[in-house]
Amino acid sequence: MPHTVDAVFQEELRRAGLSGRGAPAHLLALLRESPETHLSLPEIAELAAEAGLAVTAGDLARHLEALAEHGLIGRLPTTTSELVYDTVPEPHSHIVYEDSAQVVDLHVSAETLLLMVQDALAQHPEGVDVILRFRRPGPLSS
């Protein structure tokens, strides 16, 4: 049986306009407690199964999309067709390494990010793609 959902997660869901009970609440708690912050659908399904959360693959995908649409988790554009969800909802940058499929969070200032991009382009002029994503305002933004 899934563990009890912390009141903080329930309140976060309610503020986003979602129910603070049921599978989405347990799913959000699992994602936020995971040591890994970038997870694919199969990895999340495995986490849910290990926690005893009974949810079909279709329902799991719908719950994840609802959490992402309401700004409670993120979705990452990747170089594969597999969707990757980010358990850290606050805007931040990423480095995606194609050869290892590794995704690294960058919680840095705009100035530091610019220096990192300039350095990467200087060191690998033919091997760096820069993707800028402009987020649409979500229900939690002001």
mmCIF file of N, CA and C in Angstrom:
data_model
loop_
_atom_site.group_PDB
_atom_site.id
_atom_site.type_symbol
_atom_site.label_atom_id
_atom_site.label_comp_id
_atom_site.label_asym_id
_atom_site.label_seq_id
_atom_site.Cartn_x
_atom_site.Cartn_y
_atom_site.Cartn_z
ATOM 1 N N MET A 1 0.846 -1.184 0.000
ATOM 2 C CA MET A 1 0.000 0.000 0.000
ATOM 3 C C MET A 1 0.888 1.241 0.000
ATOM 4 N N PRO A 2 0.630 2.218 -0.819
ATOM 5 C CA PRO A 2 1.446 3.428 -0.857
ATOM 6 C C PRO A 2 1.436 4.148 0.487
ATOM 7 N N HIS A 3 2.521 4.840 0.751
ATOM 8 C CA HIS A 3 2.642 5.567 2.008
ATOM 9 C C HIS A 3 1.686 6.766 2.031
ATOM 10 N N THR A 4 1.501 7.291 3.204
ATOM 11 C CA THR A 4 0.629 8.446 3.361
ATOM 12 C C THR A 4 1.249 9.653 2.675
ATOM 13 N N VAL A 5 0.435 10.423 2.001
ATOM 14 C CA VAL A 5 0.916 11.594 1.279
ATOM 15 C C VAL A 5 1.039 12.761 2.243
ATOM 16 N N ASP A 6 2.180 13.397 2.230
ATOM 17 C CA ASP A 6 2.463 14.551 3.066
ATOM 18 C C ASP A 6 1.485 15.683 2.750
ATOM 19 N N ALA A 7 1.085 16.408 3.776
ATOM 20 C CA ALA A 7 0.141 17.524 3.609
ATOM 21 C C ALA A 7 0.695 18.592 2.671
ATOM 22 N N VAL A 8 2.008 18.731 2.600
ATOM 23 C CA VAL A 8 2.622 19.721 1.715
ATOM 24 C C VAL A 8 2.308 19.380 0.255
ATOM 25 N N PHE A 9 2.406 18.104 -0.100
ATOM 26 C CA PHE A 9 2.099 17.681 -1.473
ATOM 27 C C PHE A 9 0.610 17.857 -1.774
ATOM 28 N N GLN A 10 -0.227 17.521 -0.799
ATOM 29 C CA GLN A 10 -1.667 17.684 -0.986
ATOM 30 C C GLN A 10 -2.020 19.145 -1.240
ATOM 31 N N GLU A 11 -1.420 20.042 -0.474
ATOM 32 C CA GLU A 11 -1.690 21.468 -0.648
ATOM 33 C C GLU A 11 -1.164 21.960 -1.991
ATOM 34 N N GLU A 12 -0.005 21.476 -2.402
ATOM 35 C CA GLU A 12 0.557 21.861 -3.704
ATOM 36 C C GLU A 12 -0.382 21.451 -4.840
ATOM 37 N N LEU A 13 -0.931 20.263 -4.748
ATOM 38 C CA LEU A 13 -1.887 19.791 -5.749
ATOM 39 C C LEU A 13 -3.152 20.646 -5.745
ATOM 40 N N ARG A 14 -3.668 20.945 -4.576
ATOM 41 C CA ARG A 14 -4.886 21.757 -4.477
ATOM 42 C C ARG A 14 -4.675 23.149 -5.072
ATOM 43 N N ARG A 15 -3.530 23.771 -4.774
ATOM 44 C CA ARG A 15 -3.233 25.101 -5.329
ATOM 45 C C ARG A 15 -3.159 25.063 -6.849
ATOM 46 N N ALA A 16 -2.735 23.921 -7.389
ATOM 47 C CA ALA A 16 -2.637 23.784 -8.851
ATOM 48 C C ALA A 16 -3.985 23.433 -9.475
ATOM 49 N N GLY A 17 -4.996 23.210 -8.641
ATOM 50 C CA GLY A 17 -6.319 22.896 -9.164
ATOM 51 C C GLY A 17 -6.576 21.414 -9.326
ATOM 52 N N LEU A 18 -5.761 20.583 -8.684
ATOM 53 C CA LEU A 18 -5.931 19.126 -8.754
ATOM 54 C C LEU A 18 -6.337 18.591 -7.391
ATOM 55 N N SER A 19 -6.865 17.391 -7.392
ATOM 56 C CA SER A 19 -7.244 16.745 -6.140
ATOM 57 C C SER A 19 -5.987 16.399 -5.340
ATOM 58 N N GLY A 20 -6.046 16.628 -4.046
ATOM 59 C CA GLY A 20 -4.925 16.290 -3.170
ATOM 60 C C GLY A 20 -4.964 14.857 -2.688
ATOM 61 N N ARG A 21 -5.832 14.058 -3.282
ATOM 62 C CA ARG A 21 -5.992 12.652 -2.867
ATOM 63 C C ARG A 21 -5.796 11.724 -4.063
ATOM 64 N N GLY A 22 -5.656 10.442 -3.760
ATOM 65 C CA GLY A 22 -5.591 9.434 -4.803
ATOM 66 C C GLY A 22 -4.227 9.283 -5.450
ATOM 67 N N ALA A 23 -4.244 8.636 -6.611
ATOM 68 C CA ALA A 23 -3.006 8.295 -7.310
ATOM 69 C C ALA A 23 -2.135 9.501 -7.647
ATOM 70 N N PRO A 24 -2.697 10.623 -8.143
ATOM 71 C CA PRO A 24 -1.819 11.756 -8.450
ATOM 72 C C PRO A 24 -1.038 12.257 -7.229
ATOM 73 N N ALA A 25 -1.673 12.263 -6.070
ATOM 74 C CA ALA A 25 -1.000 12.717 -4.854
ATOM 75 C C ALA A 25 0.130 11.766 -4.476
ATOM 76 N N HIS A 26 -0.153 10.470 -4.538
ATOM 77 C CA HIS A 26 0.891 9.484 -4.224
ATOM 78 C C HIS A 26 2.010 9.539 -5.255
ATOM 79 N N LEU A 27 1.657 9.746 -6.498
ATOM 80 C CA LEU A 27 2.640 9.827 -7.570
ATOM 81 C C LEU A 27 3.549 11.043 -7.377
ATOM 82 N N LEU A 28 2.970 12.190 -7.060
ATOM 83 C CA LEU A 28 3.778 13.386 -6.827
ATOM 84 C C LEU A 28 4.729 13.165 -5.654
ATOM 85 N N ALA A 29 4.242 12.549 -4.597
ATOM 86 C CA ALA A 29 5.105 12.269 -3.445
ATOM 87 C C ALA A 29 6.258 11.351 -3.843
ATOM 88 N N LEU A 30 5.967 10.307 -4.620
ATOM 89 C CA LEU A 30 7.022 9.390 -5.079
ATOM 90 C C LEU A 30 8.069 10.117 -5.916
ATOM 91 N N LEU A 31 7.604 10.960 -6.823
ATOM 92 C CA LEU A 31 8.524 11.677 -7.701
ATOM 93 C C LEU A 31 9.405 12.637 -6.926
ATOM 94 N N ARG A 32 8.827 13.356 -6.005
ATOM 95 C CA ARG A 32 9.592 14.341 -5.246
ATOM 96 C C ARG A 32 10.566 13.688 -4.274
ATOM 97 N N GLU A 33 10.258 12.467 -3.849
ATOM 98 C CA GLU A 33 11.141 11.769 -2.915
ATOM 99 C C GLU A 33 12.215 10.943 -3.623
ATOM 100 N N SER A 34 12.103 10.823 -4.929
ATOM 101 C CA SER A 34 13.068 10.029 -5.685
ATOM 102 C C SER A 34 14.435 10.701 -5.699
ATOM 103 N N PRO A 35 15.504 9.931 -5.512
ATOM 104 C CA PRO A 35 16.846 10.529 -5.590
ATOM 105 C C PRO A 35 17.192 10.964 -7.024
ATOM 106 N N GLU A 36 16.552 10.343 -8.007
ATOM 107 C CA GLU A 36 16.775 10.702 -9.410
ATOM 108 C C GLU A 36 15.736 11.750 -9.804
ATOM 109 N N THR A 37 16.182 12.830 -10.423
ATOM 110 C CA THR A 37 15.261 13.911 -10.767
ATOM 111 C C THR A 37 14.765 13.855 -12.201
ATOM 112 N N HIS A 38 15.354 13.025 -13.036
ATOM 113 C CA HIS A 38 14.940 12.910 -14.439
ATOM 114 C C HIS A 38 14.559 11.458 -14.690
ATOM 115 N N LEU A 39 13.275 11.231 -14.940
ATOM 116 C CA LEU A 39 12.761 9.871 -15.037
ATOM 117 C C LEU A 39 11.887 9.692 -16.273
ATOM 118 N N SER A 40 12.026 8.537 -16.902
ATOM 119 C CA SER A 40 11.179 8.180 -18.038
ATOM 120 C C SER A 40 9.912 7.505 -17.512
ATOM 121 N N LEU A 41 8.943 7.345 -18.393
ATOM 122 C CA LEU A 41 7.696 6.682 -18.012
ATOM 123 C C LEU A 41 7.950 5.273 -17.464
ATOM 124 N N PRO A 42 8.769 4.434 -18.113
ATOM 125 C CA PRO A 42 9.023 3.105 -17.537
ATOM 126 C C PRO A 42 9.692 3.163 -16.159
ATOM 127 N N GLU A 43 10.574 4.124 -15.954
ATOM 128 C CA GLU A 43 11.216 4.257 -14.640
ATOM 129 C C GLU A 43 10.204 4.675 -13.576
ATOM 130 N N ILE A 44 9.288 5.559 -13.953
ATOM 131 C CA ILE A 44 8.259 5.995 -13.010
ATOM 132 C C ILE A 44 7.297 4.843 -12.721
ATOM 133 N N ALA A 45 6.978 4.061 -13.743
ATOM 134 C CA ALA A 45 6.113 2.892 -13.536
ATOM 135 C C ALA A 45 6.760 1.921 -12.557
ATOM 136 N N GLU A 46 8.058 1.748 -12.672
ATOM 137 C CA GLU A 46 8.780 0.854 -11.754
ATOM 138 C C GLU A 46 8.749 1.412 -10.327
ATOM 139 N N LEU A 47 8.963 2.709 -10.174
ATOM 140 C CA LEU A 47 8.872 3.337 -8.851
ATOM 141 C C LEU A 47 7.487 3.130 -8.245
ATOM 142 N N ALA A 48 6.453 3.340 -9.050
ATOM 143 C CA ALA A 48 5.078 3.194 -8.577
ATOM 144 C C ALA A 48 4.806 1.751 -8.142
ATOM 145 N N ALA A 49 5.257 0.809 -8.951
ATOM 146 C CA ALA A 49 5.044 -0.603 -8.613
ATOM 147 C C ALA A 49 5.767 -0.975 -7.321
ATOM 148 N N GLU A 50 7.004 -0.516 -7.177
ATOM 149 C CA GLU A 50 7.770 -0.807 -5.959
ATOM 150 C C GLU A 50 7.107 -0.220 -4.719
ATOM 151 N N ALA A 51 6.424 0.919 -4.897
ATOM 152 C CA ALA A 51 5.753 1.569 -3.776
ATOM 153 C C ALA A 51 4.356 0.999 -3.523
ATOM 154 N N GLY A 52 3.913 0.084 -4.396
ATOM 155 C CA GLY A 52 2.599 -0.509 -4.227
ATOM 156 C C GLY A 52 1.465 0.342 -4.764
ATOM 157 N N LEU A 53 1.787 1.291 -5.637
ATOM 158 C CA LEU A 53 0.764 2.138 -6.237
ATOM 159 C C LEU A 53 0.206 1.421 -7.462
ATOM 160 N N ALA A 54 -1.030 0.965 -7.363
ATOM 161 C CA ALA A 54 -1.663 0.228 -8.456
ATOM 162 C C ALA A 54 -2.234 1.217 -9.460
ATOM 163 N N VAL A 55 -1.584 1.320 -10.619
ATOM 164 C CA VAL A 55 -2.031 2.249 -11.655
ATOM 165 C C VAL A 55 -1.661 1.653 -13.015
ATOM 166 N N THR A 56 -2.576 1.752 -13.958
ATOM 167 C CA THR A 56 -2.296 1.233 -15.299
ATOM 168 C C THR A 56 -1.321 2.170 -16.007
ATOM 169 N N ALA A 57 -0.699 1.685 -17.067
ATOM 170 C CA ALA A 57 0.248 2.498 -17.836
ATOM 171 C C ALA A 57 -0.445 3.728 -18.416
ATOM 172 N N GLY A 58 -1.667 3.548 -18.900
ATOM 173 C CA GLY A 58 -2.415 4.669 -19.466
ATOM 174 C C GLY A 58 -2.759 5.710 -18.415
ATOM 175 N N ASP A 59 -3.206 5.255 -17.255
ATOM 176 C CA ASP A 59 -3.530 6.191 -16.170
ATOM 177 C C ASP A 59 -2.273 6.900 -15.674
ATOM 178 N N LEU A 60 -1.183 6.166 -15.599
ATOM 179 C CA LEU A 60 0.073 6.762 -15.168
ATOM 180 C C LEU A 60 0.487 7.884 -16.118
ATOM 181 N N ALA A 61 0.407 7.619 -17.408
ATOM 182 C CA ALA A 61 0.753 8.639 -18.409
ATOM 183 C C ALA A 61 -0.163 9.855 -18.275
ATOM 184 N N ARG A 62 -1.438 9.639 -18.061
ATOM 185 C CA ARG A 62 -2.389 10.757 -17.900
ATOM 186 C C ARG A 62 -2.088 11.567 -16.633
ATOM 187 N N HIS A 63 -1.782 10.866 -15.537
ATOM 188 C CA HIS A 63 -1.456 11.564 -14.288
ATOM 189 C C HIS A 63 -0.190 12.405 -14.460
ATOM 190 N N LEU A 64 0.809 11.850 -15.127
ATOM 191 C CA LEU A 64 2.063 12.589 -15.339
ATOM 192 C C LEU A 64 1.825 13.828 -16.200
ATOM 193 N N GLU A 65 1.018 13.668 -17.239
ATOM 194 C CA GLU A 65 0.711 14.818 -18.100
ATOM 195 C C GLU A 65 -0.039 15.899 -17.317
ATOM 196 N N ALA A 66 -0.971 15.490 -16.457
ATOM 197 C CA ALA A 66 -1.709 16.468 -15.645
ATOM 198 C C ALA A 66 -0.763 17.190 -14.694
ATOM 199 N N LEU A 67 0.149 16.451 -14.057
ATOM 200 C CA LEU A 67 1.117 17.076 -13.159
ATOM 201 C C LEU A 67 2.009 18.052 -13.920
ATOM 202 N N ALA A 68 2.417 17.667 -15.120
ATOM 203 C CA ALA A 68 3.267 18.548 -15.940
ATOM 204 C C ALA A 68 2.489 19.770 -16.423
ATOM 205 N N GLU A 69 1.260 19.569 -16.876
ATOM 206 C CA GLU A 69 0.441 20.680 -17.364
ATOM 207 C C GLU A 69 0.152 21.708 -16.266
ATOM 208 N N HIS A 70 0.109 21.257 -15.032
ATOM 209 C CA HIS A 70 -0.169 22.157 -13.908
ATOM 210 C C HIS A 70 1.113 22.662 -13.246
ATOM 211 N N GLY A 71 2.265 22.390 -13.853
ATOM 212 C CA GLY A 71 3.534 22.929 -13.371
ATOM 213 C C GLY A 71 4.106 22.268 -12.140
ATOM 214 N N LEU A 72 3.641 21.064 -11.806
ATOM 215 C CA LEU A 72 4.138 20.383 -10.616
ATOM 216 C C LEU A 72 5.365 19.525 -10.897
ATOM 217 N N ILE A 73 5.540 19.149 -12.136
ATOM 218 C CA ILE A 73 6.759 18.486 -12.604
ATOM 219 C C ILE A 73 7.059 19.079 -13.980
ATOM 220 N N GLY A 74 8.231 18.801 -14.489
ATOM 221 C CA GLY A 74 8.590 19.300 -15.808
ATOM 222 C C GLY A 74 8.678 18.178 -16.820
ATOM 223 N N ARG A 75 8.707 18.548 -18.083
ATOM 224 C CA ARG A 75 8.935 17.616 -19.194
ATOM 225 C C ARG A 75 10.168 18.123 -19.910
ATOM 226 N N LEU A 76 11.056 17.224 -20.223
ATOM 227 C CA LEU A 76 12.289 17.624 -20.896
ATOM 228 C C LEU A 76 12.281 17.228 -22.357
ATOM 229 N N PRO A 77 12.665 18.146 -23.210
ATOM 230 C CA PRO A 77 12.903 17.742 -24.594
ATOM 231 C C PRO A 77 14.214 16.956 -24.610
ATOM 232 N N THR A 78 14.189 15.781 -25.174
ATOM 233 C CA THR A 78 15.401 14.956 -25.227
ATOM 234 C C THR A 78 15.714 14.613 -26.672
ATOM 235 N N THR A 79 16.809 13.923 -26.840
ATOM 236 C CA THR A 79 17.226 13.537 -28.183
ATOM 237 C C THR A 79 16.616 12.208 -28.597
ATOM 238 N N THR A 80 15.865 11.582 -27.707
ATOM 239 C CA THR A 80 15.203 10.321 -28.034
ATOM 240 C C THR A 80 13.701 10.574 -28.097
ATOM 241 N N SER A 81 12.970 9.580 -28.533
ATOM 242 C CA SER A 81 11.514 9.722 -28.578
ATOM 243 C C SER A 81 10.893 9.511 -27.200
ATOM 244 N N GLU A 82 11.677 9.015 -26.252
ATOM 245 C CA GLU A 82 11.155 8.758 -24.912
ATOM 246 C C GLU A 82 11.038 10.059 -24.119
ATOM 247 N N LEU A 83 9.877 10.272 -23.550
ATOM 248 C CA LEU A 83 9.643 11.454 -22.740
ATOM 249 C C LEU A 83 10.369 11.319 -21.415
ATOM 250 N N VAL A 84 10.965 12.396 -20.946
ATOM 251 C CA VAL A 84 11.626 12.414 -19.642
ATOM 252 C C VAL A 84 10.951 13.481 -18.797
ATOM 253 N N TYR A 85 10.588 13.093 -17.591
ATOM 254 C CA TYR A 85 9.951 14.020 -16.662
ATOM 255 C C TYR A 85 10.980 14.489 -15.644
ATOM 256 N N ASP A 86 10.868 15.744 -15.258
ATOM 257 C CA ASP A 86 11.768 16.366 -14.308
ATOM 258 C C ASP A 86 10.992 16.595 -13.026
ATOM 259 N N THR A 87 11.480 16.043 -11.921
ATOM 260 C CA THR A 87 10.763 16.159 -10.654
ATOM 261 C C THR A 87 10.954 17.516 -9.995
ATOM 262 N N VAL A 88 11.845 18.339 -10.546
ATOM 263 C CA VAL A 88 12.083 19.683 -10.014
ATOM 264 C C VAL A 88 11.269 20.661 -10.866
ATOM 265 N N PRO A 89 10.192 21.218 -10.324
ATOM 266 C CA PRO A 89 9.311 22.043 -11.151
ATOM 267 C C PRO A 89 9.823 23.458 -11.425
ATOM 268 N N GLU A 90 10.731 23.964 -10.603
ATOM 269 C CA GLU A 90 11.215 25.324 -10.798
ATOM 270 C C GLU A 90 12.030 25.406 -12.080
ATOM 271 N N PRO A 91 11.919 26.517 -12.807
ATOM 272 C CA PRO A 91 12.695 26.669 -14.041
ATOM 273 C C PRO A 91 14.203 26.578 -13.771
ATOM 274 N N HIS A 92 14.861 25.770 -14.554
ATOM 275 C CA HIS A 92 16.316 25.641 -14.496
ATOM 276 C C HIS A 92 16.791 25.080 -15.821
ATOM 277 N N SER A 93 18.076 25.145 -16.034
ATOM 278 C CA SER A 93 18.662 24.703 -17.296
ATOM 279 C C SER A 93 19.165 23.275 -17.170
ATOM 280 N N HIS A 94 19.442 22.676 -18.320
ATOM 281 C CA HIS A 94 19.933 21.298 -18.367
ATOM 282 C C HIS A 94 21.035 21.163 -19.403
ATOM 283 N N ILE A 95 21.891 20.197 -19.160
ATOM 284 C CA ILE A 95 22.827 19.720 -20.173
ATOM 285 C C ILE A 95 22.405 18.280 -20.459
ATOM 286 N N VAL A 96 22.244 17.954 -21.738
ATOM 287 C CA VAL A 96 21.879 16.590 -22.133
ATOM 288 C C VAL A 96 23.041 16.019 -22.931
ATOM 289 N N TYR A 97 23.599 14.917 -22.447
ATOM 290 C CA TYR A 97 24.686 14.234 -23.133
ATOM 291 C C TYR A 97 24.092 13.082 -23.940
ATOM 292 N N GLU A 98 24.159 13.178 -25.266
ATOM 293 C CA GLU A 98 23.564 12.153 -26.121
ATOM 294 C C GLU A 98 24.226 10.794 -25.967
ATOM 295 N N ASP A 99 25.551 10.753 -25.873
ATOM 296 C CA ASP A 99 26.236 9.461 -25.841
ATOM 297 C C ASP A 99 25.878 8.622 -24.621
ATOM 298 N N SER A 100 25.645 9.262 -23.475
ATOM 299 C CA SER A 100 25.322 8.517 -22.260
ATOM 300 C C SER A 100 23.859 8.661 -21.839
ATOM 301 N N ALA A 101 23.101 9.481 -22.558
ATOM 302 C CA ALA A 101 21.698 9.778 -22.229
ATOM 303 C C ALA A 101 21.575 10.373 -20.829
ATOM 304 N N GLN A 102 22.619 11.038 -20.384
ATOM 305 C CA GLN A 102 22.625 11.667 -19.064
ATOM 306 C C GLN A 102 22.063 13.082 -19.163
ATOM 307 N N VAL A 103 21.255 13.438 -18.180
ATOM 308 C CA VAL A 103 20.701 14.788 -18.079
ATOM 309 C C VAL A 103 21.200 15.375 -16.773
ATOM 310 N N VAL A 104 21.781 16.572 -16.853
ATOM 311 C CA VAL A 104 22.338 17.226 -15.676
ATOM 312 C C VAL A 104 21.614 18.545 -15.448
ATOM 313 N N ASP A 105 21.152 18.759 -14.223
ATOM 314 C CA ASP A 105 20.519 20.026 -13.853
ATOM 315 C C ASP A 105 21.568 21.109 -13.715
ATOM 316 N N LEU A 106 21.228 22.304 -14.166
ATOM 317 C CA LEU A 106 22.074 23.473 -13.973
ATOM 318 C C LEU A 106 21.266 24.525 -13.227
ATOM 319 N N HIS A 107 21.597 24.713 -11.979
ATOM 320 C CA HIS A 107 20.968 25.769 -11.183
ATOM 321 C C HIS A 107 22.019 26.865 -11.058
ATOM 322 N N VAL A 108 22.149 27.644 -12.119
ATOM 323 C CA VAL A 108 23.184 28.672 -12.172
ATOM 324 C C VAL A 108 22.567 29.990 -12.621
ATOM 325 N N SER A 109 23.304 31.053 -12.394
ATOM 326 C CA SER A 109 22.841 32.369 -12.832
ATOM 327 C C SER A 109 22.880 32.449 -14.354
ATOM 328 N N ALA A 110 22.184 33.419 -14.887
ATOM 329 C CA ALA A 110 22.182 33.636 -16.337
ATOM 330 C C ALA A 110 23.594 33.909 -16.839
ATOM 331 N N GLU A 111 24.376 34.651 -16.079
ATOM 332 C CA GLU A 111 25.748 34.959 -16.477
ATOM 333 C C GLU A 111 26.599 33.694 -16.547
ATOM 334 N N THR A 112 26.468 32.832 -15.540
ATOM 335 C CA THR A 112 27.223 31.580 -15.524
ATOM 336 C C THR A 112 26.778 30.679 -16.664
ATOM 337 N N LEU A 113 25.478 30.621 -16.912
ATOM 338 C CA LEU A 113 24.962 29.804 -18.009
ATOM 339 C C LEU A 113 25.532 30.273 -19.342
ATOM 340 N N LEU A 114 25.560 31.571 -19.557
ATOM 341 C CA LEU A 114 26.120 32.113 -20.792
ATOM 342 C C LEU A 114 27.591 31.735 -20.946
ATOM 343 N N LEU A 115 28.355 31.823 -19.866
ATOM 344 C CA LEU A 115 29.764 31.428 -19.916
ATOM 345 C C LEU A 115 29.920 29.938 -20.227
ATOM 346 N N MET A 116 29.048 29.113 -19.658
ATOM 347 C CA MET A 116 29.101 27.672 -19.908
ATOM 348 C C MET A 116 28.803 27.362 -21.376
ATOM 349 N N VAL A 117 27.811 28.043 -21.936
ATOM 350 C CA VAL A 117 27.471 27.835 -23.344
ATOM 351 C C VAL A 117 28.615 28.295 -24.235
ATOM 352 N N GLN A 118 29.186 29.454 -23.948
ATOM 353 C CA GLN A 118 30.321 29.947 -24.741
ATOM 354 C C GLN A 118 31.491 28.976 -24.681
ATOM 355 N N ASP A 119 31.774 28.447 -23.497
ATOM 356 C CA ASP A 119 32.874 27.497 -23.330
ATOM 357 C C ASP A 119 32.604 26.204 -24.095
ATOM 358 N N ALA A 120 31.389 25.690 -23.997
ATOM 359 C CA ALA A 120 31.039 24.454 -24.709
ATOM 360 C C ALA A 120 31.161 24.640 -26.210
ATOM 361 N N LEU A 121 30.677 25.782 -26.718
ATOM 362 C CA LEU A 121 30.768 26.048 -28.152
ATOM 363 C C LEU A 121 32.218 26.206 -28.605
ATOM 364 N N ALA A 122 33.039 26.800 -27.769
ATOM 365 C CA ALA A 122 34.457 26.966 -28.110
ATOM 366 C C ALA A 122 35.180 25.622 -28.137
ATOM 367 N N GLN A 123 34.845 24.732 -27.199
ATOM 368 C CA GLN A 123 35.521 23.438 -27.108
ATOM 369 C C GLN A 123 34.987 22.419 -28.119
ATOM 370 N N HIS A 124 33.715 22.523 -28.471
ATOM 371 C CA HIS A 124 33.072 21.554 -29.371
ATOM 372 C C HIS A 124 32.216 22.291 -30.398
ATOM 373 N N PRO A 125 32.824 23.063 -31.294
ATOM 374 C CA PRO A 125 32.032 23.907 -32.200
ATOM 375 C C PRO A 125 31.060 23.146 -33.096
ATOM 376 N N GLU A 126 31.329 21.908 -33.395
ATOM 377 C CA GLU A 126 30.433 21.122 -34.261
ATOM 378 C C GLU A 126 29.569 20.138 -33.471
ATOM 379 N N GLY A 127 29.689 20.145 -32.149
ATOM 380 C CA GLY A 127 29.002 19.110 -31.381
ATOM 381 C C GLY A 127 28.057 19.605 -30.317
ATOM 382 N N VAL A 128 27.671 20.868 -30.377
ATOM 383 C CA VAL A 128 26.782 21.408 -29.351
ATOM 384 C C VAL A 128 25.543 21.998 -30.019
ATOM 385 N N ASP A 129 24.389 21.563 -29.558
ATOM 386 C CA ASP A 129 23.119 22.166 -29.963
ATOM 387 C C ASP A 129 22.578 22.920 -28.759
ATOM 388 N N VAL A 130 22.072 24.084 -28.981
ATOM 389 C CA VAL A 130 21.469 24.863 -27.906
ATOM 390 C C VAL A 130 19.980 24.968 -28.207
ATOM 391 N N ILE A 131 19.175 24.550 -27.237
ATOM 392 C CA ILE A 131 17.723 24.620 -27.369
ATOM 393 C C ILE A 131 17.219 25.583 -26.302
ATOM 394 N N LEU A 132 16.524 26.596 -26.731
ATOM 395 C CA LEU A 132 15.905 27.519 -25.785
ATOM 396 C C LEU A 132 14.414 27.216 -25.744
ATOM 397 N N ARG A 133 13.903 27.006 -24.560
ATOM 398 C CA ARG A 133 12.478 26.767 -24.410
ATOM 399 C C ARG A 133 11.898 27.917 -23.614
ATOM 400 N N PHE A 134 10.891 28.544 -24.156
ATOM 401 C CA PHE A 134 10.210 29.618 -23.467
ATOM 402 C C PHE A 134 8.951 29.025 -22.852
ATOM 403 N N ARG A 135 8.940 28.938 -21.542
ATOM 404 C CA ARG A 135 7.805 28.342 -20.837
ATOM 405 C C ARG A 135 6.596 29.257 -20.896
ATOM 406 N N ARG A 136 5.448 28.646 -21.051
ATOM 407 C CA ARG A 136 4.219 29.445 -20.957
ATOM 408 C C ARG A 136 3.905 29.574 -19.475
ATOM 409 N N PRO A 137 3.277 30.677 -19.097
ATOM 410 C CA PRO A 137 2.940 30.865 -17.689
ATOM 411 C C PRO A 137 2.028 29.757 -17.200
ATOM 412 N N GLY A 138 2.327 29.212 -16.052
ATOM 413 C CA GLY A 138 1.527 28.139 -15.476
ATOM 414 C C GLY A 138 0.632 28.661 -14.373
ATOM 415 N N PRO A 139 -0.179 27.777 -13.802
ATOM 416 C CA PRO A 139 -1.117 28.185 -12.767
ATOM 417 C C PRO A 139 -0.432 28.672 -11.495
ATOM 418 N N LEU A 140 0.831 28.254 -11.275
ATOM 419 C CA LEU A 140 1.519 28.650 -10.057
ATOM 420 C C LEU A 140 2.338 29.920 -10.241
ATOM 421 N N SER A 141 2.485 30.393 -11.488
ATOM 422 C CA SER A 141 3.290 31.600 -11.701
ATOM 423 C C SER A 141 2.435 32.841 -11.499
ATOM 424 N N SER A 142 3.114 33.922 -11.157
ATOM 425 C CA SER A 142 2.365 35.160 -10.941
ATOM 426 C C SER A 142 2.735 36.210 -11.944
#
